Coordinates of C-alpha atoms and ligand atoms in Angstrom, one line a residue:
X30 CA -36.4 19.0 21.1
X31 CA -38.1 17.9 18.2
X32 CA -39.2 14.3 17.5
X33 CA -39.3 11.7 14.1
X34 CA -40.1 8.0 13.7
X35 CA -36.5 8.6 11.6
X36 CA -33.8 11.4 11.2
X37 CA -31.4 10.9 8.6
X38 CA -28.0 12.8 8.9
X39 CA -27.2 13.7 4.8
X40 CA -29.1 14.8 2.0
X41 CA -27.2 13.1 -0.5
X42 CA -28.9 9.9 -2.7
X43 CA -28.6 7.5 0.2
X44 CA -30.0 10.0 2.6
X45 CA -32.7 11.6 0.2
X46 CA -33.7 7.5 -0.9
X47 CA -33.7 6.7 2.7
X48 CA -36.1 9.7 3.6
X49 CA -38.7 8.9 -0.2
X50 CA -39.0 5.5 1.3
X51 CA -39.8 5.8 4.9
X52 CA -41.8 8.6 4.0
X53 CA -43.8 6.8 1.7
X54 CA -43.7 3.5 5.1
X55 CA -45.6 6.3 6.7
X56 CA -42.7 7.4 8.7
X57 CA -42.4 10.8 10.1
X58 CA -39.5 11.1 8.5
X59 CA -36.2 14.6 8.4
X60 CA -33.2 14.3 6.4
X61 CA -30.6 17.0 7.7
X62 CA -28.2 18.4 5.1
X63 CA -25.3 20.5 6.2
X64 CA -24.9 22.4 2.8
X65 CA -27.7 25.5 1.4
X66 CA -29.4 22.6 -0.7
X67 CA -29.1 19.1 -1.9
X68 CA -26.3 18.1 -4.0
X69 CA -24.3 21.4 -3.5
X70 CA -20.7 20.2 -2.3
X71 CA -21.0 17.0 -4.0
X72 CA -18.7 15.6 -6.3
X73 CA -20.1 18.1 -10.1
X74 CA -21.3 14.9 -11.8
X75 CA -22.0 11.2 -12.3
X76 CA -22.7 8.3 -14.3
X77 CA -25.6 6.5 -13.4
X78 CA -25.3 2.3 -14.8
X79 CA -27.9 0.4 -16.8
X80 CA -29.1 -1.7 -13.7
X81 CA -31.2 2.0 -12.7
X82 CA -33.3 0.9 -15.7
X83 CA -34.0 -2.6 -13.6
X84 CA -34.2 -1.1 -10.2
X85 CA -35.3 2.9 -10.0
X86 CA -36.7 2.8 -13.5
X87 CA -39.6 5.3 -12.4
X88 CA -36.6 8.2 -11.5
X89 CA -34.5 6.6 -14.2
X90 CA -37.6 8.5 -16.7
X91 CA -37.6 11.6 -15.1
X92 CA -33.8 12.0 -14.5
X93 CA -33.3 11.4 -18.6
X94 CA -34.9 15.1 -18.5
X95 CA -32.8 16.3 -15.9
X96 CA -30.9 19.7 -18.0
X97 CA -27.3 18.1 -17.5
X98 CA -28.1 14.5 -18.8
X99 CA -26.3 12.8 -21.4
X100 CA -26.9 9.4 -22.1
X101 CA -24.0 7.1 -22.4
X102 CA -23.9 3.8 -24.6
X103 CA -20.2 2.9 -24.7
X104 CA -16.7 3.3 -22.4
X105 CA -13.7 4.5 -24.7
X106 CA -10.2 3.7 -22.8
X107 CA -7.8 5.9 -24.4
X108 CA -4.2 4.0 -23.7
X109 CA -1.3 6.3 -23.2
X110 CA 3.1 5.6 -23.3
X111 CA 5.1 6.7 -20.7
X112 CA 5.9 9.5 -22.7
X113 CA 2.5 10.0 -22.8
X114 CA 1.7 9.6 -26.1
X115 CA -2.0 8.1 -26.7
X116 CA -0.8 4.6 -28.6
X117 CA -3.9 3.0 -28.6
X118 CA -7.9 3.1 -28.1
X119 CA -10.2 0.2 -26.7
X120 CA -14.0 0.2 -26.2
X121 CA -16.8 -1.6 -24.3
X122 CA -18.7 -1.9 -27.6
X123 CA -22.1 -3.4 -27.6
X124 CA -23.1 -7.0 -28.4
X125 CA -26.3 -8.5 -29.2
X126 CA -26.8 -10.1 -25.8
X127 CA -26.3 -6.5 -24.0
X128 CA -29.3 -5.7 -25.7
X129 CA -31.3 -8.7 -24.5
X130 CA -30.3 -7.6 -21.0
X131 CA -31.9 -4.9 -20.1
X132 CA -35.6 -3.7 -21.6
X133 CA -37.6 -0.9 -20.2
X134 CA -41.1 -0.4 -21.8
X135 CA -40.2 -1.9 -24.8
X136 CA -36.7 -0.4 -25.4
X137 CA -33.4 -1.9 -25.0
X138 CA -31.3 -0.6 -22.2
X139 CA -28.3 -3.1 -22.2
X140 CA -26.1 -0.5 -22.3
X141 CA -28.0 2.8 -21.9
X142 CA -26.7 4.7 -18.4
X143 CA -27.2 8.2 -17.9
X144 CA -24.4 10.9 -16.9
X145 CA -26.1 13.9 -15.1
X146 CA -24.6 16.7 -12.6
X147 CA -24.9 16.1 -9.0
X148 CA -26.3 19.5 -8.6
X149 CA -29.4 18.0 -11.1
X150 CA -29.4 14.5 -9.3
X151 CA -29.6 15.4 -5.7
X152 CA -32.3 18.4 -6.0
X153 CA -34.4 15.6 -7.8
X154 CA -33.9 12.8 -5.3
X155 CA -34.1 15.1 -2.5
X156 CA -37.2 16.8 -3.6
X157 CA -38.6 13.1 -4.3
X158 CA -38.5 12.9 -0.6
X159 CA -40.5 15.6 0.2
X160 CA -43.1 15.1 -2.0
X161 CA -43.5 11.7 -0.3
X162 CA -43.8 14.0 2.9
X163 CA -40.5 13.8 4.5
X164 CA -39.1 16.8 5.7
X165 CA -35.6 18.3 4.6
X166 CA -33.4 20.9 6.8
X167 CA -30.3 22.0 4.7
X168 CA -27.6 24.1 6.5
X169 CA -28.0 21.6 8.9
X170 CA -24.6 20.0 10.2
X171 CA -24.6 17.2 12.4
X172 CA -22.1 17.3 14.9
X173 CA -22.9 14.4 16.8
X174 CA -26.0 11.6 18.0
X175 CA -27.9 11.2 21.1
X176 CA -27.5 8.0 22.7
X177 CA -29.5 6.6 25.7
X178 CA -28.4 3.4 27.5
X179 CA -25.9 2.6 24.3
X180 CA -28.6 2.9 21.8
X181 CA -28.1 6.0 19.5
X182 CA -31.6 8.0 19.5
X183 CA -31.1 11.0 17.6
X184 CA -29.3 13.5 16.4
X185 CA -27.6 16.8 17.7
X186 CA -26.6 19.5 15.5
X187 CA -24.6 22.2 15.0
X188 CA -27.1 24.9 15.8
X189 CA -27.6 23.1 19.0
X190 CA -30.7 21.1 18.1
X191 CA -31.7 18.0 19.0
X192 CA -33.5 15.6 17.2
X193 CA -34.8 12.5 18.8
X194 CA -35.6 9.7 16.8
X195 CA -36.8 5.8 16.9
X196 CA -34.5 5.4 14.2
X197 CA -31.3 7.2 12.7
X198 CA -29.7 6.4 9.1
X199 CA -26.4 7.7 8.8
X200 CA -26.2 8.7 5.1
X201 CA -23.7 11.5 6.0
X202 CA -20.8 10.3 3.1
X203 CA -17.0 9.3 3.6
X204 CA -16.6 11.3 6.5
X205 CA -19.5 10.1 8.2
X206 CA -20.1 11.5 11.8
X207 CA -22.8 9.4 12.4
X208 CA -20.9 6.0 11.7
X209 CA -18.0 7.3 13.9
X210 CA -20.3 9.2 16.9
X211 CA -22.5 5.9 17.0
X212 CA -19.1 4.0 17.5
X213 CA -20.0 1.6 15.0
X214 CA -16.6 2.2 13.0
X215 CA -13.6 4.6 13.4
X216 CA -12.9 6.4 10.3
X217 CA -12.0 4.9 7.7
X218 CA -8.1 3.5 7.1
X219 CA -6.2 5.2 4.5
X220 CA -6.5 2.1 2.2
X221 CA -10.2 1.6 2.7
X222 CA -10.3 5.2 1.2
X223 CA -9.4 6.8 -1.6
X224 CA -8.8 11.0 -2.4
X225 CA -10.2 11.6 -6.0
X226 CA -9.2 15.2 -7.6
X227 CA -11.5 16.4 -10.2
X228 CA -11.4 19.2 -13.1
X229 CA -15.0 19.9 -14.5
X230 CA -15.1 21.8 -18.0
X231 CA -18.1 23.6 -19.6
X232 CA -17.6 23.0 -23.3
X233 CA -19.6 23.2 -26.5
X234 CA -22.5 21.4 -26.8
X235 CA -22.9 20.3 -29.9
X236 CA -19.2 19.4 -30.6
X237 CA -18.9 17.1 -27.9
X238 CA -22.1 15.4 -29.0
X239 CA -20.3 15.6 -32.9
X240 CA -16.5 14.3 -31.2
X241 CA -17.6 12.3 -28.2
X242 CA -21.1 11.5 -28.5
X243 CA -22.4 8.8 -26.0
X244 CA -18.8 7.7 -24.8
X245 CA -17.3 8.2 -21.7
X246 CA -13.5 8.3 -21.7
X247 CA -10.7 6.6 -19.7
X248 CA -7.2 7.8 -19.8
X249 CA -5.5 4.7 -19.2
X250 CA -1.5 4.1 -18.8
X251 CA 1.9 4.0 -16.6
X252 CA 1.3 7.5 -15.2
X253 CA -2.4 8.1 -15.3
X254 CA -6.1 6.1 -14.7
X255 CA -8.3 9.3 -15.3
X256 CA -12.0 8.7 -16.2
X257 CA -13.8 11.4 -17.7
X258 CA -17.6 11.6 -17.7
X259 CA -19.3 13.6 -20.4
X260 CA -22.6 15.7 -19.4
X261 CA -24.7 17.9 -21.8
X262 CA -22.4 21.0 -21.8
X263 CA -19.5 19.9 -20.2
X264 CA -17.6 17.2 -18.8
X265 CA -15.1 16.1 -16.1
X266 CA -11.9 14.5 -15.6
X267 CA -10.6 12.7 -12.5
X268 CA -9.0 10.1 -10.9
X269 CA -8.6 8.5 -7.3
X270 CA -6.0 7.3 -5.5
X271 CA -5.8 5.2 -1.7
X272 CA -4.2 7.6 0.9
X273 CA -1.6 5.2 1.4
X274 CA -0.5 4.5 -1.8
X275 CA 2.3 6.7 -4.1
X276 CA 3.5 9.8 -2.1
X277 CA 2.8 11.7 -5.3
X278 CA -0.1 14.1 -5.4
X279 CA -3.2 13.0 -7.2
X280 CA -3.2 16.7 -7.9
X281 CA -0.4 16.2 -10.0
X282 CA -1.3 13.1 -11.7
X283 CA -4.5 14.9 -12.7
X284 CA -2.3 17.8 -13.9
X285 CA -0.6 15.5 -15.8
X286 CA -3.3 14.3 -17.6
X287 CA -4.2 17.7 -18.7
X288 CA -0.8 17.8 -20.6
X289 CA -1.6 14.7 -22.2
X290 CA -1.2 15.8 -25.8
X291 CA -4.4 13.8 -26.9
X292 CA -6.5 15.4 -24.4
X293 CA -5.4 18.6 -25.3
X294 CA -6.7 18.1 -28.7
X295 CA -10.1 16.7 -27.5
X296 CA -10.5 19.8 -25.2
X297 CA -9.6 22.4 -28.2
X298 CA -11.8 20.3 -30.6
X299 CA -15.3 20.4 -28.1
X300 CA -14.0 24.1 -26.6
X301 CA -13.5 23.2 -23.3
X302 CA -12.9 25.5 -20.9
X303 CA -12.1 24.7 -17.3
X304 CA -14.5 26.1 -14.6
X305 CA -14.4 24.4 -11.6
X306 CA -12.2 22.1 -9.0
X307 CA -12.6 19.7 -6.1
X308 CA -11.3 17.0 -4.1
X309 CA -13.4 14.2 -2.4
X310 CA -13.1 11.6 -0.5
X311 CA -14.9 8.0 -1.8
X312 CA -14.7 4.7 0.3
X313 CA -13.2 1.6 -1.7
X314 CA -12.4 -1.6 0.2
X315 CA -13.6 -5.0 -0.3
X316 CA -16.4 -5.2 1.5
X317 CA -18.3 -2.8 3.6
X318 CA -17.4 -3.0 7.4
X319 CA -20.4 -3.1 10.0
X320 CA -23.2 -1.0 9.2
X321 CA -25.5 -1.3 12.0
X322 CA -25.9 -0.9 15.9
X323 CA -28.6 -0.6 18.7
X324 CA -30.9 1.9 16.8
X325 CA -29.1 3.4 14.0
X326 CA -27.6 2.0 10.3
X327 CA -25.5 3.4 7.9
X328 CA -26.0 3.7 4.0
X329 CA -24.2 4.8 0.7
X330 CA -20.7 5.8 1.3
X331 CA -21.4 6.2 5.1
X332 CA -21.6 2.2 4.9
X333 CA -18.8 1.6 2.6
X334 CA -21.1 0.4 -0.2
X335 CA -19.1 1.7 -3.3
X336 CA -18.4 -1.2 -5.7
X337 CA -15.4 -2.5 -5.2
X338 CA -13.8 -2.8 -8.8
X339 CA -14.8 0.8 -10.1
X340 CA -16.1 3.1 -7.3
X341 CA -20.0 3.4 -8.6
X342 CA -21.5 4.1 -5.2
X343 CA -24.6 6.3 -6.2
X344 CA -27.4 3.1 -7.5
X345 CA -25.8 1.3 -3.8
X346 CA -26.5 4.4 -1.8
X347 CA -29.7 4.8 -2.9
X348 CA -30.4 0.7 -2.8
X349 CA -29.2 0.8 0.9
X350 CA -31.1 3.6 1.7
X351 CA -34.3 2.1 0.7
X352 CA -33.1 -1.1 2.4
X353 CA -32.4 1.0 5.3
X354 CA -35.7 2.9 5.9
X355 CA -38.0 -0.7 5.0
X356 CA -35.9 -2.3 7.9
X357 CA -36.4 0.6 10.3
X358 CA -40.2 0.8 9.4
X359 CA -40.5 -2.9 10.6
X360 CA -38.3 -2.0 13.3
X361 CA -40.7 0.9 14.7
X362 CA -44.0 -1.3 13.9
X363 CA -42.7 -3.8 16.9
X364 CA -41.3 -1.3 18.7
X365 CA -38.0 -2.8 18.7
X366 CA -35.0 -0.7 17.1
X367 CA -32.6 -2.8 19.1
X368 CA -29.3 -3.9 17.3
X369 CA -30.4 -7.7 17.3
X370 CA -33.7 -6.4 14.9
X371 CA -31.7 -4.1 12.7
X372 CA -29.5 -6.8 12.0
X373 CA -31.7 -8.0 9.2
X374 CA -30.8 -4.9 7.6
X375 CA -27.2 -6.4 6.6
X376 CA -28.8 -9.8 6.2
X377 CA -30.6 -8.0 3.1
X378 CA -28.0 -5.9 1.6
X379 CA -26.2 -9.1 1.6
X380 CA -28.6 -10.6 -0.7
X381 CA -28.1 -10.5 -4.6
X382 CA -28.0 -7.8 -6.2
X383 CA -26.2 -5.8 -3.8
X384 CA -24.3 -8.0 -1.9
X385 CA -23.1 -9.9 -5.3
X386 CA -20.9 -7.0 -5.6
X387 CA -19.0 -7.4 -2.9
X388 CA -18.1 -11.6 -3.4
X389 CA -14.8 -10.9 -5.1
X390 CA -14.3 -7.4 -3.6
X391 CA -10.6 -8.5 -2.4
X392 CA -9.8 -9.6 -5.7
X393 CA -11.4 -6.8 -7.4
X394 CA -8.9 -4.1 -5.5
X395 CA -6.1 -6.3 -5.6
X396 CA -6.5 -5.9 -9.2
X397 CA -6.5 -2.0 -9.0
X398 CA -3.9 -1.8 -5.9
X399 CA -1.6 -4.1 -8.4
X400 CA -1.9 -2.5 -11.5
X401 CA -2.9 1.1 -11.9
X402 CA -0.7 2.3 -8.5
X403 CA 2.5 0.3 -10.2
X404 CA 3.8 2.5 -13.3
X405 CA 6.9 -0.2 -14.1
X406 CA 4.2 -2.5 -14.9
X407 CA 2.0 -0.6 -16.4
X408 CA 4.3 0.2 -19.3
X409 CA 4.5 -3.9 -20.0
X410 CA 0.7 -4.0 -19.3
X411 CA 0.6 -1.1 -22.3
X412 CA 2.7 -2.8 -24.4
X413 CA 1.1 -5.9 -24.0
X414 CA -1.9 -4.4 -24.9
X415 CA -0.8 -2.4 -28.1
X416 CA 0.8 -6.1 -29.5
X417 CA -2.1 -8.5 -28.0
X418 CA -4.1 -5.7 -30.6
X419 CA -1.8 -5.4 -33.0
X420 CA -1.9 -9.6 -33.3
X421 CA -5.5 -9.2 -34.5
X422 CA -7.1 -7.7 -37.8
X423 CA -6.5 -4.9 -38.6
X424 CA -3.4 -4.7 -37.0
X425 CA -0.3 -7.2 -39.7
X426 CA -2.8 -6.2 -42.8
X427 CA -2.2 -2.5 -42.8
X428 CA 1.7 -2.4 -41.6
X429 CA 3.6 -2.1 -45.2
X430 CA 6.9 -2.2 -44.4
X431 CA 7.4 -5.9 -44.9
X432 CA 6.1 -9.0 -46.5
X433 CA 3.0 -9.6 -43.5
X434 CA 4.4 -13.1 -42.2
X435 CA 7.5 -11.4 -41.3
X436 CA 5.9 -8.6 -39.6
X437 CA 3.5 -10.7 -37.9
X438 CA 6.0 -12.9 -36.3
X439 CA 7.9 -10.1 -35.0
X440 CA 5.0 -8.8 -33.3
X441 CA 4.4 -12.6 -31.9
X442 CA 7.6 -12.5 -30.5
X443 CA 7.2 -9.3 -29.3
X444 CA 4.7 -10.2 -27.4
X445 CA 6.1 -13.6 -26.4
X446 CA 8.8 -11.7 -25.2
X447 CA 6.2 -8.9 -22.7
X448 CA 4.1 -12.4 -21.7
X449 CA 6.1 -13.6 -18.8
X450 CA 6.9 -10.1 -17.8
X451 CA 3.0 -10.3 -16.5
X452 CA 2.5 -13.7 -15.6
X453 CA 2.9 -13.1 -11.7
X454 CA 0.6 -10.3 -11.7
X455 CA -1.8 -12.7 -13.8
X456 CA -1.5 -15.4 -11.2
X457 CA -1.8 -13.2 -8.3
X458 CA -4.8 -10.9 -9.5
X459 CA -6.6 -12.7 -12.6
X460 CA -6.2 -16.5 -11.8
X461 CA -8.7 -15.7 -8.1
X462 CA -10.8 -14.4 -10.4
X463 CA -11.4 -16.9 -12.4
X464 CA -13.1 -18.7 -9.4
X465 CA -16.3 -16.1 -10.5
X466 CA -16.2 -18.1 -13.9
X467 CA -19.7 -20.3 -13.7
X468 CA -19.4 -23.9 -13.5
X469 CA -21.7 -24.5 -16.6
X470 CA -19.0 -22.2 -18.7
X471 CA -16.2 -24.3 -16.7
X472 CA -17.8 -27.1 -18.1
X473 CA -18.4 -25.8 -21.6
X474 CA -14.7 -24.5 -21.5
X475 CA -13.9 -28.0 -21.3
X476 CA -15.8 -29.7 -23.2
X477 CA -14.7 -27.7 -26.1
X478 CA -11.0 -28.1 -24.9
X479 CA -11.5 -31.6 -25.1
X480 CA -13.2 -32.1 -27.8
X481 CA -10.6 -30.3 -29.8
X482 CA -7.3 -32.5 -28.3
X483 CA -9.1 -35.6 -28.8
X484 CA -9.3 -35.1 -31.9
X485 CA -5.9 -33.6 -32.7
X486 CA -5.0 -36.7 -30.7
X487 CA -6.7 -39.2 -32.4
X488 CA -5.0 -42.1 -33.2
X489 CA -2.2 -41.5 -30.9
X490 CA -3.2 -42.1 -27.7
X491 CA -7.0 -42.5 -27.9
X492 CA -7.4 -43.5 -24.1
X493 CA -6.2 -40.6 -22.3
X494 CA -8.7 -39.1 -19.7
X495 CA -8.2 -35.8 -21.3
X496 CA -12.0 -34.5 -20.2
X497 CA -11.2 -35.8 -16.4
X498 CA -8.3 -33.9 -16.4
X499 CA -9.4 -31.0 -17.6
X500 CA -12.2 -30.8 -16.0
X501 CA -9.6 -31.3 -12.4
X502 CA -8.0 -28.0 -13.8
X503 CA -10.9 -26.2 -13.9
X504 CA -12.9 -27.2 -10.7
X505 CA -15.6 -28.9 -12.6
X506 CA -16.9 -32.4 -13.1
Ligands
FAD7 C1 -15.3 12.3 -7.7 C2 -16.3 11.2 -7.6 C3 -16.9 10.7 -8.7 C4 -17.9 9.7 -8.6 N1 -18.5 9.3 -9.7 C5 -19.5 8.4 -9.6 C6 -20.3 8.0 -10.7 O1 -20.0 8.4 -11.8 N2 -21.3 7.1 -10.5 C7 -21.6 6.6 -9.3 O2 -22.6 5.9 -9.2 N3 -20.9 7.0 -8.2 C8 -19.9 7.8 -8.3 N4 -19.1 8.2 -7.2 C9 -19.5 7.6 -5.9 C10 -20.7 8.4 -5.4 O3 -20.6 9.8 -5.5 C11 -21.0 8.0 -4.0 O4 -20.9 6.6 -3.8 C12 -22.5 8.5 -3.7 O5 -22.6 9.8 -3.8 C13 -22.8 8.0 -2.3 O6 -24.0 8.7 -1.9 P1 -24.3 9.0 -0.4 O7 -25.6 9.7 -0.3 O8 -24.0 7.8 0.5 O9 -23.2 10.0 0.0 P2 -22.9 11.5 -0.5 O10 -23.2 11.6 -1.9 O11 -21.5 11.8 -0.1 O12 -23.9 12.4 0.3 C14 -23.7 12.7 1.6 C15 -24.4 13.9 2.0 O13 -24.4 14.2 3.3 C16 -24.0 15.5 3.6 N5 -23.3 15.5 4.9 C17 -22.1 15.0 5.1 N6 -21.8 15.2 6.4 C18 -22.9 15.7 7.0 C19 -23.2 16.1 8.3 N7 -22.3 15.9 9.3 N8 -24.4 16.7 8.5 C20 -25.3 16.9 7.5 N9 -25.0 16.6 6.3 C21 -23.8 16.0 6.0 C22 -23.1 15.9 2.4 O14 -23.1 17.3 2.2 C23 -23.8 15.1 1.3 O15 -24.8 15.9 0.7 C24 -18.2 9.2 -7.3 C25 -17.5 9.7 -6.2 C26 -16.6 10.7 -6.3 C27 -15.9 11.2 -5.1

């Protein structure tokens, strides 16, 4: 039986985070990972967000050197019929105040994130850890954790080993052994999880920096919500889907996609060639459930951090795994890993920025649960979409068929005519959201609203309370 202040089951970002930091605490510190090395059966690649510039911006310089990185600047959402024909494109775009948000030594990071292949990432983060001294056993599985009067104290493996530990992380993924073994939390519930088929294709490099350069896509409409992150050499395209929803396979929705005439063309234009395929499993619920107990806590996906509006779960692994190992230092240092002490580790992912995220998670998959899983009103949402764009330059100045008037109003009523179509799903899923609206905009929403009546009104009926009231419909004074 060996012995560690901490043993970490996963060598993933939350594990290998989990392991730099306690290392660097002065922990003695092993991080078990059940495949030949870090990062090999995770999912082929990722997007890191701008926010790594704010919070890991020392790895955020090295990993912009990693072989597979691409940087990304923008999100294209490529908007497909149900005939799946590719009717029209949106994108993120870039303002001036995105560049005011983030600056790293002098250059503007607002929306600069960084897409790199797990098989780069994980080596890097894991490797990381053992340079701050912690110690890393891969083809290690853990199969189950030691526990001594209820308090879980180390970990058992599958070669029969046991490690004891003051403190355990579980940072052992979706499936997590540790969170279940601890009895912390059964497995997840099919809708607290989603099943997320991918495709990865090599490609050429410098056509897809020509065709796609720093964008990555989204293939958006009534029978498909596929993203597809763009690396240095290739790319990949996938999508997921809660267990309990649609009893079709995601398998075929992703084959679908493939069909998708448009992405035909992109793939023959960068010369993509499919080389690989998995299927994972990432947690998306509203909020995580418990992630603590008498001498263990549970980070990344083990915890149920992913975000709940667009499953980014790598920057919150990592985040809870350094939350994780600071708690458990302060934990060994008294000599108390009891439940009651690790408690402060939820009390501090709960703080901004983390917990943030997780203040309209209900809303957030509501949204998705609503929209994206609901094809009958996703071919109103796309229509909507094509005339709410088509309403705006350059949409009635370049249709010459008719005088423009008379093709504008058309498209007006047009899209008169798809509005009430949505207006439940608005009032279900967009109205709670507008709760997150600040009160100063509230108040500068109606100001302006007011301003503008009162003086449309003027004259008329000059002592209306037209400020109060809005001011009543918007929750501000
Ligand atoms: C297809 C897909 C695409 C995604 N894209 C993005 C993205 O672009 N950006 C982003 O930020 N997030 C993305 N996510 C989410 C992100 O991958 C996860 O949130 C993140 O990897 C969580 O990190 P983790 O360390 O908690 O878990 P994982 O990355 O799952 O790592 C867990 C590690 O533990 C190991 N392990 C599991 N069980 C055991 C065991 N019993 N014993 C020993 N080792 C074990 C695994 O092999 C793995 O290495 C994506 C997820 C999926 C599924």
């Amino acid at each position: 039986m060996s012995r560690y202040d901490v043993a970490i089951a996963g060598g993933g970002p939350g594990g290998a985070y989990a392991a730099k930091t306690a290392a660097e605490l002065g922990l003695k510190t092993v991080f078990l990972e059940r495949a030949r090395k870090a990062g090999e059966k995770n999912s082929s690649g990722c997007g890191l967000g701008q926010r790594w510039w704010k919070d890991f911006p020392d790895e955020m310089e090295e990993i912009v050197k990693l072989p597979s990185y691409r940087e990304t600047k923008h999100c294209v959402f490529k908007i497909t019929d149900e005939e799946d024909n590719l009717v029209t494109t949106l994108s993120t775009g870039f303002t001036r105040k995105d560049h005011e948000r983030i600056v790293h030594k002098g250059i503007f990071r607002g929306m600069s994130g960084t897409a790199v292949y797990r098989s780069c990432l994980d080596p890097f983060l894991a490797d990381l850890a053992c340079k701050a001294g912690a110690e890393l056993r891969t083809s290690t599985c853990v199969t189950d954790v030691m526990k001594k009067n209820g308090r879980v104290t180390g970990l058992v493996t599958d070669k029969g080993q046991k490690i004891e530990a003051d403190i355990v992380i579980g940072a052992d993924g979706a499936h997590s052994t540790v969170a279940v073994k601890s009895g912390i939390r059964k497995r997840f519930q099919k809708n607290e999880i989603t099943l997320v088929p991918q495709v990865d294709f090599s490609c050429n490099e410098s056509r897809l920096e020509d065709v796609i350069g720093g964008a990555n896509l989204v293939w958006f409409g009534p029978y498909c919500g596929a993203y597809q992150v763009n690396f240095r050499d290739g790319f990949h395209l996938g999508l997921g889907q809660w267990l309990d929803i649609w009893d079709t396979k995601p398998v075929d929705f992703v084959k679908r996609i493939m069909q998708i005439p448009a992405f035909q063309a992109m793939c023959r234009s960068v010369d993509a060639e499919m080389r690989e395929f998995q299927i994972h499993l990432l947690p998306w619920m509203p909020h995580p459930p418990k992630t603590y107990a008498d001498g263990v806590m549970l980070v990344g996906d083990a915890g149920g951090f992913p975000c709940p509006l667009e499953g980014e779960g790598i920057w919150h692994a990592c985040l809870t795994g350094k939350i994780a190992a600071q708690v458990a230092a302060k934990a060994i240092s008294t000599g108390d890993p009891s439940e009651e002490t690790l408690k402060e580790y939820e009390q501090r992912w709960k703080e901004p920025p983390l917990g943030k995220e997780y203040e309209y998670g209900r809303e957030y998959v509501n949204f998705w649960r609503n929209s994206a899983f609901n094809p009958e009103l996703m071919k109103k949402i796309v229509l909507f979409i094509g005339e709410l764009q088509y309403l705006n330059f350059p949409g009635p100045v370049f249709d010459w068929s008719d005088d423009h008037m008379t093709i504008f109003n058309e498209h007006l009523e047009h899209f008169l005519d798809v509005l009430p179509d949505l207006s439940g799903f608005a009032k279900e899923n967009l109205v709670p959201l507008g709760k997150g609206i600040s009160m100063e905009n509230r108040a500068r929403i109606a100001d302006m609203l007011a301003g503008s009546i009162q003086t449309k009104l003027r004259g008329f009926v000059p002592r209306w309370p037209i400020r109060a009231l809005l001011g009543k419909v918007l929750g501000v004074k």
